[in-house]
PDB file of C-alpha atoms and ligand atoms in Angstrom:
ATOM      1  CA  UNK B   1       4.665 -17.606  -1.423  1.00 98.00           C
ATOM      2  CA  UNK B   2       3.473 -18.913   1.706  1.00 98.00           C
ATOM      3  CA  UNK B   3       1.745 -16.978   4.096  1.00 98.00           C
ATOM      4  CA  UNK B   4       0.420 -17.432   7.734  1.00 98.00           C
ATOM      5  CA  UNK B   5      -2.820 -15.760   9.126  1.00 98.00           C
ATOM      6  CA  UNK B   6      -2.974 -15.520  13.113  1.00 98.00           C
ATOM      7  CA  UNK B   7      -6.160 -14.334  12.595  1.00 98.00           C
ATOM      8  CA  UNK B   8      -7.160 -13.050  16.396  1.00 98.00           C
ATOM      9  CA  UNK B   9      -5.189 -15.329  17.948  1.00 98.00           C
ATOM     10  CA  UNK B  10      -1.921 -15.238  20.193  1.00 97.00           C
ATOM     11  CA  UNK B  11      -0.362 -13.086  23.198  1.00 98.00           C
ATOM     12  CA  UNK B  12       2.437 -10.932  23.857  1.00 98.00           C
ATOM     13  CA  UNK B  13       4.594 -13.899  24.806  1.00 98.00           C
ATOM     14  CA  UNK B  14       3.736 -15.963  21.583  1.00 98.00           C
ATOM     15  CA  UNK B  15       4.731 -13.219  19.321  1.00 98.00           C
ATOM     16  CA  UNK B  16       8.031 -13.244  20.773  1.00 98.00           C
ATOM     17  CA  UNK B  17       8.779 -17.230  20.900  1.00 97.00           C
ATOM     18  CA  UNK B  18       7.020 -17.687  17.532  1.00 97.00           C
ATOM     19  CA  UNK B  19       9.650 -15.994  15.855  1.00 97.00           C
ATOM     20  CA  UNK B  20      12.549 -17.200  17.738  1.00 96.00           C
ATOM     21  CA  UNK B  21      11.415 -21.137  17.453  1.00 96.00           C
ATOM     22  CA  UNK B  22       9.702 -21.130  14.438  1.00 96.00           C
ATOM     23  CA  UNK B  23       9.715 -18.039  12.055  1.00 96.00           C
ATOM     24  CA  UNK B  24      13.840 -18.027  12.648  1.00 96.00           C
ATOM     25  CA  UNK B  25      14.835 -21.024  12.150  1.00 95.00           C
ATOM     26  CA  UNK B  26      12.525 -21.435   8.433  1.00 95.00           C
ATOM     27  CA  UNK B  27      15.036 -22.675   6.024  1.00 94.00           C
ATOM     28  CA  UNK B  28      14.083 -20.881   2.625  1.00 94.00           C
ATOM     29  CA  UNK B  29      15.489 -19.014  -0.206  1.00 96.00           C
ATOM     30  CA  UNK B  30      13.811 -15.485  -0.308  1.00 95.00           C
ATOM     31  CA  UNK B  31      14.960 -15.123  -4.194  1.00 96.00           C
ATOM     32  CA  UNK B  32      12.785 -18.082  -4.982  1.00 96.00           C
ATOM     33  CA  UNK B  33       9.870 -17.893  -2.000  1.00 97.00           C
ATOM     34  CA  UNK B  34       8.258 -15.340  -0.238  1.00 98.00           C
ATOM     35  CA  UNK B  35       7.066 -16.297   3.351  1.00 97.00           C
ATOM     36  CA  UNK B  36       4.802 -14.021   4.741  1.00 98.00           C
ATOM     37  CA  UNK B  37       3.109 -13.816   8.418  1.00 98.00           C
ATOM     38  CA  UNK B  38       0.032 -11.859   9.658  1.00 98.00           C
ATOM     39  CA  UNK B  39      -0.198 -11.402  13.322  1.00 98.00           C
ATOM     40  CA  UNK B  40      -2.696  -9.237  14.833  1.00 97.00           C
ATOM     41  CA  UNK B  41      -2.594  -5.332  14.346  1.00 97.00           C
ATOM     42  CA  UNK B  42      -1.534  -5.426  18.347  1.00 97.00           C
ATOM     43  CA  UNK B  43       1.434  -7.571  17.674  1.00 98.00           C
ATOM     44  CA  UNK B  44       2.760  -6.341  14.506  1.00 97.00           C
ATOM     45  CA  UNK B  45       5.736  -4.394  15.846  1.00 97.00           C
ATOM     46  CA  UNK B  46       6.893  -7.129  18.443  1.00 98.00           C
ATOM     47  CA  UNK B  47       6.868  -9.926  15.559  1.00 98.00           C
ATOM     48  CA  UNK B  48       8.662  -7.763  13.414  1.00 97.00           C
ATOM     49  CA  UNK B  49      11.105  -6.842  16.176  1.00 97.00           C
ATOM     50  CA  UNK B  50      11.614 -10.747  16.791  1.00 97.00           C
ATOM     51  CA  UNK B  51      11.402 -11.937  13.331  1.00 96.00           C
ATOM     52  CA  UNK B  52      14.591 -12.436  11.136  1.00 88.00           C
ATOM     53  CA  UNK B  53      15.237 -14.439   8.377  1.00 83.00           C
ATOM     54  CA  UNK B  54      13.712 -11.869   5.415  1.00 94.00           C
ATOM     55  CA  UNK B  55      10.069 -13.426   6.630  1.00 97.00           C
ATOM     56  CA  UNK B  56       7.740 -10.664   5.734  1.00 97.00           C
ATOM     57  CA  UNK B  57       4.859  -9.022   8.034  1.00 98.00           C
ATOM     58  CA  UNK B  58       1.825  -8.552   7.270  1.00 98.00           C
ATOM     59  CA  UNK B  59      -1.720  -6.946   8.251  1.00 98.00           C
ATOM     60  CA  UNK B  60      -4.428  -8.931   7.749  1.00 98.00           C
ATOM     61  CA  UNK B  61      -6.578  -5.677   7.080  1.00 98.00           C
ATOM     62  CA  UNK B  62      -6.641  -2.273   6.556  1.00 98.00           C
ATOM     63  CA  UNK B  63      -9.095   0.897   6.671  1.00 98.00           C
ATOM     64  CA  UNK B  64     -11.303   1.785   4.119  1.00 97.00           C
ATOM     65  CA  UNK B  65     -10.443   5.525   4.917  1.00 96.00           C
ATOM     66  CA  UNK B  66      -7.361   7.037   6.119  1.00 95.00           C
ATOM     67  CA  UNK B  67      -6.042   9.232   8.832  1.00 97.00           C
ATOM     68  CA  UNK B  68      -8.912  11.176  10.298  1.00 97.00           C
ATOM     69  CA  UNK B  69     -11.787  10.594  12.946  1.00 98.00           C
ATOM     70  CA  UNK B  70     -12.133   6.978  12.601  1.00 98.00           C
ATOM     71  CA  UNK B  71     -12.226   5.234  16.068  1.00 98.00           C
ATOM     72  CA  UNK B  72     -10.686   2.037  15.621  1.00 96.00           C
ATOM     73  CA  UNK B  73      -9.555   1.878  12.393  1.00 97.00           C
ATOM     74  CA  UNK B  74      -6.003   1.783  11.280  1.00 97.00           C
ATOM     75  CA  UNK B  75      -5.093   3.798   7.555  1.00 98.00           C
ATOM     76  CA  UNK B  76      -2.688   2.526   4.939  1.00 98.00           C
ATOM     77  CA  UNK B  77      -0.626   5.357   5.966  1.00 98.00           C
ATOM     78  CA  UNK B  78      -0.040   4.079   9.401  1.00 98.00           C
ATOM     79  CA  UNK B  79       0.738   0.362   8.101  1.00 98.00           C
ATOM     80  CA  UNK B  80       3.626   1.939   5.440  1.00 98.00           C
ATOM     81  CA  UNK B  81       4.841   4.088   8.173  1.00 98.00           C
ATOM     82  CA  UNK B  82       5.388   0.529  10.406  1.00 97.00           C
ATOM     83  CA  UNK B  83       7.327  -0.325   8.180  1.00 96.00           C
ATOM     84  CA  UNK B  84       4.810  -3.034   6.959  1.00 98.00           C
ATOM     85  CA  UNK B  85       4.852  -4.129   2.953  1.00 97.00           C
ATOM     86  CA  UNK B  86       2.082  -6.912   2.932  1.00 98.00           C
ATOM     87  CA  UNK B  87      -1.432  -7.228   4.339  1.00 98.00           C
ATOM     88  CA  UNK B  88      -4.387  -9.533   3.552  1.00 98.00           C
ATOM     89  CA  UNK B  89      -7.749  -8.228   2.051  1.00 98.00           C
ATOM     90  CA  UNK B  90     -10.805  -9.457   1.683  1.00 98.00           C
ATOM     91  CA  UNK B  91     -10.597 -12.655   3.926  1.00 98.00           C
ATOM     92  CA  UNK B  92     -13.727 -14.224   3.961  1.00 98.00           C
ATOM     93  CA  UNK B  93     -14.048 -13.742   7.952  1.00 98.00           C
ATOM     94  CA  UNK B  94     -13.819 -10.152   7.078  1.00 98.00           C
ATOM     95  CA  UNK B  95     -16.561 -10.833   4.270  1.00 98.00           C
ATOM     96  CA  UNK B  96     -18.853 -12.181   6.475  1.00 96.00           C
ATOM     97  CA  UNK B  97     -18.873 -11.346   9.868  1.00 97.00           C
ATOM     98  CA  UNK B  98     -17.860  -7.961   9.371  1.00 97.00           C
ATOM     99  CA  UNK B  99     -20.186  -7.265   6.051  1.00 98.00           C
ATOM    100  CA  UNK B 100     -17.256  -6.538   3.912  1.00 98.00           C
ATOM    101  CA  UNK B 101     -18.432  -6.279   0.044  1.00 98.00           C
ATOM    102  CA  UNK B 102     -16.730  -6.939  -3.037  1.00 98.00           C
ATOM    103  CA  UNK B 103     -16.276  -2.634  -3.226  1.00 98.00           C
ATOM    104  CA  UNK B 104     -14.746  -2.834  -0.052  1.00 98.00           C
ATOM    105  CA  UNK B 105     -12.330  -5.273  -0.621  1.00 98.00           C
ATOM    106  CA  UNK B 106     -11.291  -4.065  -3.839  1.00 98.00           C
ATOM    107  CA  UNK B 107     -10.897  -0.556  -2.585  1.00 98.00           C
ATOM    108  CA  UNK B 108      -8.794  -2.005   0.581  1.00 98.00           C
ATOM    109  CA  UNK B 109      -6.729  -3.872  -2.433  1.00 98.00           C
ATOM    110  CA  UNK B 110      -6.460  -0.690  -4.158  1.00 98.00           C
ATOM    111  CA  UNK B 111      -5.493   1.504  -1.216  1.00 98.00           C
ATOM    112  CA  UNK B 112      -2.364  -0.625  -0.462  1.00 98.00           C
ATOM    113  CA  UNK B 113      -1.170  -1.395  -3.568  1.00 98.00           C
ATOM    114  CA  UNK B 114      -0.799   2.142  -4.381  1.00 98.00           C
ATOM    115  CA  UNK B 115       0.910   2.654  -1.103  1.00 98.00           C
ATOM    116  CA  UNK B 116       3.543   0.047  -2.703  1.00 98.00           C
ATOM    117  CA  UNK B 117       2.179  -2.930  -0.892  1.00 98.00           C
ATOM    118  CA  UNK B 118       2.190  -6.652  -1.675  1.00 98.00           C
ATOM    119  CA  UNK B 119      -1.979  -7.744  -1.696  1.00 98.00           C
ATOM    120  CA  UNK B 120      -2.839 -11.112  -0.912  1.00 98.00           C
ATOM    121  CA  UNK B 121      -6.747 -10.632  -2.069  1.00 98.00           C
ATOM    122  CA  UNK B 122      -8.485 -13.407  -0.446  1.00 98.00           C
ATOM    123  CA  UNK B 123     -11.605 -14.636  -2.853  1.00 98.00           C
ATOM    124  CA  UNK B 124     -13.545 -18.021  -2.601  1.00 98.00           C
ATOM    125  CA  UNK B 125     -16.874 -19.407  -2.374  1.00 98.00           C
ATOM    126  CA  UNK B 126     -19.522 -20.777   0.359  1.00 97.00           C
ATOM    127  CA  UNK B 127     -20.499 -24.284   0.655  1.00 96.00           C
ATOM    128  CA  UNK B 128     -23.828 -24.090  -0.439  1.00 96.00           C
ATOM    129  CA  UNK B 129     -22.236 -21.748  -4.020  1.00 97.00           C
ATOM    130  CA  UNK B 130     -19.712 -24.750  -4.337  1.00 96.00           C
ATOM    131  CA  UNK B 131     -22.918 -27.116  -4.559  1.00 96.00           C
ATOM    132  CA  UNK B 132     -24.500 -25.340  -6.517  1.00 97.00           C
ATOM    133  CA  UNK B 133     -21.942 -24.780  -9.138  1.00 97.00           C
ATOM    134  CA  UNK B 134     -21.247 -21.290  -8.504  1.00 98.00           C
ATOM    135  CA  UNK B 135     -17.913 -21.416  -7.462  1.00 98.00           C
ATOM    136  CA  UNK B 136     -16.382 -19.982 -10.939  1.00 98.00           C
ATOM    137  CA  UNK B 137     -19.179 -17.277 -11.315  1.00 98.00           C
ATOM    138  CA  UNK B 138     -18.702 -16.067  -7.394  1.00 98.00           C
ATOM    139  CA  UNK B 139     -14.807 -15.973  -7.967  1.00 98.00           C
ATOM    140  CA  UNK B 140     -14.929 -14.463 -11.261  1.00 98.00           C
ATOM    141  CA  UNK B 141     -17.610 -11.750  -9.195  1.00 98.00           C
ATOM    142  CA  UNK B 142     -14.741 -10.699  -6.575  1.00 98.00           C
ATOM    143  CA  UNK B 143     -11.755 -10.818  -9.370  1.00 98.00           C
ATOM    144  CA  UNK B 144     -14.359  -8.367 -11.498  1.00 98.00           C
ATOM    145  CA  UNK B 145     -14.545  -6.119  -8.803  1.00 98.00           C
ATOM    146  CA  UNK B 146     -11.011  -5.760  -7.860  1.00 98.00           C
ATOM    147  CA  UNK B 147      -9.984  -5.495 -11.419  1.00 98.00           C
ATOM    148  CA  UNK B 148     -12.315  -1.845 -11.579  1.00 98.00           C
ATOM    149  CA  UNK B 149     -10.113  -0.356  -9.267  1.00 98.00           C
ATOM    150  CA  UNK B 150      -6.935  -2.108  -9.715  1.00 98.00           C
ATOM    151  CA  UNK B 151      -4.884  -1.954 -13.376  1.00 96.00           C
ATOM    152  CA  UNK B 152      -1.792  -2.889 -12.074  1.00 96.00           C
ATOM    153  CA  UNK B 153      -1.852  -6.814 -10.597  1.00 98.00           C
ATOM    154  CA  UNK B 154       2.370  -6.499 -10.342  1.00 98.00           C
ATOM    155  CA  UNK B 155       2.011  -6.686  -5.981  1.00 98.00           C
ATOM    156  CA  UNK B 156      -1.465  -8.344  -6.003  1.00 98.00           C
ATOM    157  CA  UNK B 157      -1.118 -12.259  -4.830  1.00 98.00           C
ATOM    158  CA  UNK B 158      -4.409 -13.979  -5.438  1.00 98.00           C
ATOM    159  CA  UNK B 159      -5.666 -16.537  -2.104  1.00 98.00           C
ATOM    160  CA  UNK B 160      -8.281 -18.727  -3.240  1.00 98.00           C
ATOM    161  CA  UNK B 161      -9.839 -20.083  -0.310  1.00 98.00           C
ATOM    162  CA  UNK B 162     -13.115 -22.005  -0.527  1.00 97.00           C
ATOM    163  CA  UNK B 163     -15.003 -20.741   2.603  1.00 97.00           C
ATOM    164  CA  UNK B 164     -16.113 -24.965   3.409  1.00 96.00           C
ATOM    165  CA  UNK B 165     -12.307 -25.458   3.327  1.00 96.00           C
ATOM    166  CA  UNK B 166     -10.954 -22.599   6.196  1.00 95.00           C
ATOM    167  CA  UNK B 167     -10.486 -24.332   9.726  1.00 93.00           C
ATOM    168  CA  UNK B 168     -13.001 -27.112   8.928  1.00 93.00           C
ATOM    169  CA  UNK B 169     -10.250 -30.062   7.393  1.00 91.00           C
ATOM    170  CA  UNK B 170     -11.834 -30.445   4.899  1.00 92.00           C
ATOM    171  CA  UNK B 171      -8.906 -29.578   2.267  1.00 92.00           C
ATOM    172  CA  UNK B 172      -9.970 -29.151  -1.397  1.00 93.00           C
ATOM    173  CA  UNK B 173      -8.745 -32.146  -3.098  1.00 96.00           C
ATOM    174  CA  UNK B 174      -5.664 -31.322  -5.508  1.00 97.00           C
ATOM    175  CA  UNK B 175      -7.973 -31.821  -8.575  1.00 97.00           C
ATOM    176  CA  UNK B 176     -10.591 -29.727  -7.025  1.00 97.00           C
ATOM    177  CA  UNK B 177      -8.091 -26.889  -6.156  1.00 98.00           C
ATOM    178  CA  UNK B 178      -6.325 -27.183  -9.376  1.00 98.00           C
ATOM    179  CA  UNK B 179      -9.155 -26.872 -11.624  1.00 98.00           C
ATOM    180  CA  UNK B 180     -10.716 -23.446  -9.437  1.00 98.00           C
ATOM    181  CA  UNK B 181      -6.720 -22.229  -9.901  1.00 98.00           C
ATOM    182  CA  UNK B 182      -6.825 -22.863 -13.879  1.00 98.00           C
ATOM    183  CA  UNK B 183     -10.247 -20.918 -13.973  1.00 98.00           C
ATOM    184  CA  UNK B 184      -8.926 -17.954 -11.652  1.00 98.00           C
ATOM    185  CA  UNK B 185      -5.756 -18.021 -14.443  1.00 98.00           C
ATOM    186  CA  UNK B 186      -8.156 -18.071 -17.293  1.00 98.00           C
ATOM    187  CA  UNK B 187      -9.919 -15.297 -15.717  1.00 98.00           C
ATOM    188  CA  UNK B 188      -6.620 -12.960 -15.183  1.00 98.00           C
ATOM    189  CA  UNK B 189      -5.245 -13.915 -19.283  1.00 98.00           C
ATOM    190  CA  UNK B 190      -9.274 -12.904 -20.087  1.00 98.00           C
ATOM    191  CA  UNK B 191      -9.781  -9.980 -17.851  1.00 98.00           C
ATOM    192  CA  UNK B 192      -5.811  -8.423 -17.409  1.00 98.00           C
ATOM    193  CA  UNK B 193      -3.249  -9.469 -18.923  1.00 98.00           C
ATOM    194  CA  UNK B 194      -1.691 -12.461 -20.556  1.00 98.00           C
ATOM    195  CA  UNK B 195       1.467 -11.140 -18.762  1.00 98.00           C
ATOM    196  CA  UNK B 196      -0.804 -11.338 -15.813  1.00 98.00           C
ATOM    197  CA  UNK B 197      -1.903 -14.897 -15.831  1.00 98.00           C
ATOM    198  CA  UNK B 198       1.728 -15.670 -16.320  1.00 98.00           C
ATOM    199  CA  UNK B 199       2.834 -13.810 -13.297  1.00 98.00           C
ATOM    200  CA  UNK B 200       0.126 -13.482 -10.759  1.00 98.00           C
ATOM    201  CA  UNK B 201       1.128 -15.937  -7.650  1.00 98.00           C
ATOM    202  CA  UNK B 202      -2.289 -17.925  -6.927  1.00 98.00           C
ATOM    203  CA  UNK B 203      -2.136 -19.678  -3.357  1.00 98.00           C
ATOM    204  CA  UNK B 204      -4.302 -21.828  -2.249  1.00 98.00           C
ATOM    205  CA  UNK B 205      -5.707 -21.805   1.521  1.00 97.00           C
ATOM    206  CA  UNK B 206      -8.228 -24.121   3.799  1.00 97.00           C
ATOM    207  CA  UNK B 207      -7.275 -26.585   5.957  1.00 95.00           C
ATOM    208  CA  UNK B 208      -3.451 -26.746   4.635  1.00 96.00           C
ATOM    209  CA  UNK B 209      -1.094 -28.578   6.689  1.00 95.00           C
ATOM    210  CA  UNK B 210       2.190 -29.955   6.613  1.00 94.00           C
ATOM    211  CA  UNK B 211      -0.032 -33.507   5.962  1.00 95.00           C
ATOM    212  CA  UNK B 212      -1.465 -32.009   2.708  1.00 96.00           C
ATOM    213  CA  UNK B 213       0.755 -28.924   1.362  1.00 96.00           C
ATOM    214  CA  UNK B 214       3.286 -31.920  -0.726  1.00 97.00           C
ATOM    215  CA  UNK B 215       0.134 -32.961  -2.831  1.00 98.00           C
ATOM    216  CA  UNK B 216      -0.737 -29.599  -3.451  1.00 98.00           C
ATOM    217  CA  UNK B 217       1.860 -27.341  -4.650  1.00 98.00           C
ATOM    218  CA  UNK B 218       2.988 -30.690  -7.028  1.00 98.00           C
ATOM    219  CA  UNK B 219      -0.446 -29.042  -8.730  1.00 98.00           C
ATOM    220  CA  UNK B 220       0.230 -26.363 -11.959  1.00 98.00           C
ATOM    221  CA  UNK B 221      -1.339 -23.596 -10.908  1.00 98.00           C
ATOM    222  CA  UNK B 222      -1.093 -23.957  -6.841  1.00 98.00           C
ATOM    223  CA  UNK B 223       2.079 -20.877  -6.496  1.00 98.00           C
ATOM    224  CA  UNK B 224       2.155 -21.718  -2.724  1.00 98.00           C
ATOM    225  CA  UNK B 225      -0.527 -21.118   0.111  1.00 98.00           C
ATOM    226  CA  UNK B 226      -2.124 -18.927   3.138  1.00 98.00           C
ATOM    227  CA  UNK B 227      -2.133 -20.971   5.931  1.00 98.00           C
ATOM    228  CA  UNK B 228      -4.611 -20.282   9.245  1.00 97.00           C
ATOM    229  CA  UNK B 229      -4.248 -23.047  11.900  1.00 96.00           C
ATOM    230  CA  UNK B 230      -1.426 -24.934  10.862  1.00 95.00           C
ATOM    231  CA  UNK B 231       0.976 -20.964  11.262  1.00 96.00           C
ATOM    232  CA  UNK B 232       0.601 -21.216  14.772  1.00 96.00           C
ATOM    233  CA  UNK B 233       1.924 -24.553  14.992  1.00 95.00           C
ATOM    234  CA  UNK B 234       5.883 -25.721  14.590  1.00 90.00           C
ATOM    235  CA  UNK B 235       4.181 -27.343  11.373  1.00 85.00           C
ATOM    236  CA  UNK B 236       4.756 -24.185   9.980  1.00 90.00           C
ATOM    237  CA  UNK B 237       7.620 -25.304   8.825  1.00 82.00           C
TER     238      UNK B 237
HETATM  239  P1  PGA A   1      -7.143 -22.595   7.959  1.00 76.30           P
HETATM  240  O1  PGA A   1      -7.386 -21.046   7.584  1.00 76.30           O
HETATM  241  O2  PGA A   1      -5.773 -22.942   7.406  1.00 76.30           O
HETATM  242  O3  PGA A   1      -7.178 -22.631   9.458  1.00 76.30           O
HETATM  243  O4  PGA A   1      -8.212 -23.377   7.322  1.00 76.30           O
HETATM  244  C1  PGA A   1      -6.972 -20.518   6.366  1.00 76.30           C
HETATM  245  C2  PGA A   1      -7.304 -19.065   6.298  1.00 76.30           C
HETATM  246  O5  PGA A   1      -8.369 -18.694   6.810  1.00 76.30           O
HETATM  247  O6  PGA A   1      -6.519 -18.264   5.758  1.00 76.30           O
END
């Protein structure tokens, strides 16, 4: 899978020509790849009425709570009826600047995948957790709490994206990515299933761009990647 976050970026006019230079013209085959793209909640409905080429649409969030008074929220219910089958949770924007928790997240993650959605559950560690050789006990901390809500991993894609890595450049190293990927698998044979570990597509995302995606997918346990700055870019490709 490879997935593209807009994050809170673009206009009107780039979620029309995205599509029809970029997104359209992807040369993939969906049996063996899923590509995914998140624009903004504003711009869902003109990507996906621009966008060809069985590239999926995605949210990059979703509401706690559903229908109801909720000013400026957007339910699960809303996203299916859009005709949307993927969203992101637990991105680690969303984790810190908006105070997400690891309950949140997991109930988000819960919340769509019952509604039949694909989750890619972002999870990763800080700088400072990284240097202080936290990194498996913080990941294994958001997995844990996703797996008490969530028996069935079938539509969940893991995202592992160190927090130092996302829109700095400084890409994990292969070895460094590889290694957190083999723990996160260890984790899912441990914790879910060995069917799980087996199946579960881990991606990896930071700083990935078309100078440093080769190296990493040739990795074991790298299944593809969610990409931020380098999806708005003709790099895409
Ligand atoms: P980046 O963002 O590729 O710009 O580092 C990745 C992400 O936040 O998903």
């Amino acid at each position: 899978m490879v997935g593209g976050n807009w994050k809170c970026n673009g206009n009107l006019a780039f979620a029309k020509s995205f599509p029809a230079e970029v997104l359209n013209t992807l040369k993939f085959d969906p049996k063996k790849v899923d590509v995914v793209v998140a624009p903004t909640a504003l711009h869902l409905s003109t990507v996906q009425a621009n966008t060809k080429n069985n590239v999926h649409v995605a949210t990059q969030n979703l509401s706690l709570t559903g229908d109801g008074a909720y000013t400026g929220e957007f339910s699960v219910g809303m996203i299916r009826d859009m005709g949307v089958t993927h969203t992101l949770t637990g991105h680690s924007e969303r984790r810190t600047l908006y105070h997400e928790t690891d309950k949140d997240v997991a109930i988000k993650t819960k919340l769509a995948v019952d509604s039949g959605m694909t989750v890619l559950a972002c999870i990763g560690e800080l700088l400072e957790e990284r240097e202080s050789g936290k990194t498996k006990d913080v990941n294994n901390r958001q997995l844990n709490a996703i797996r008490e809500q969530c028996d069935d991993w079938s539509n969940i894609v893991i995202a592992y994206e160190p927090v130092w890595a996302i829109g700095t450049g400084k890409v994990a190293t292969p070895q460094v990515a590889q290694e957190t990927h083999a723990e996160i698998r260890e984790w899912l044979a441990a914790n879910v299933s060995k069917e799980a570990a087996a199946t579960v597509r881990i991606l990896y995302g930071g700083s990935v761009s078309d100078a440093n995606a080769a190296e990493l997918i040739a990795m074991e346990d790298i299944d593809g990647f969610l990409v931020g700055g380098a999806s708005l870019k003709p790099a895409f490709h």
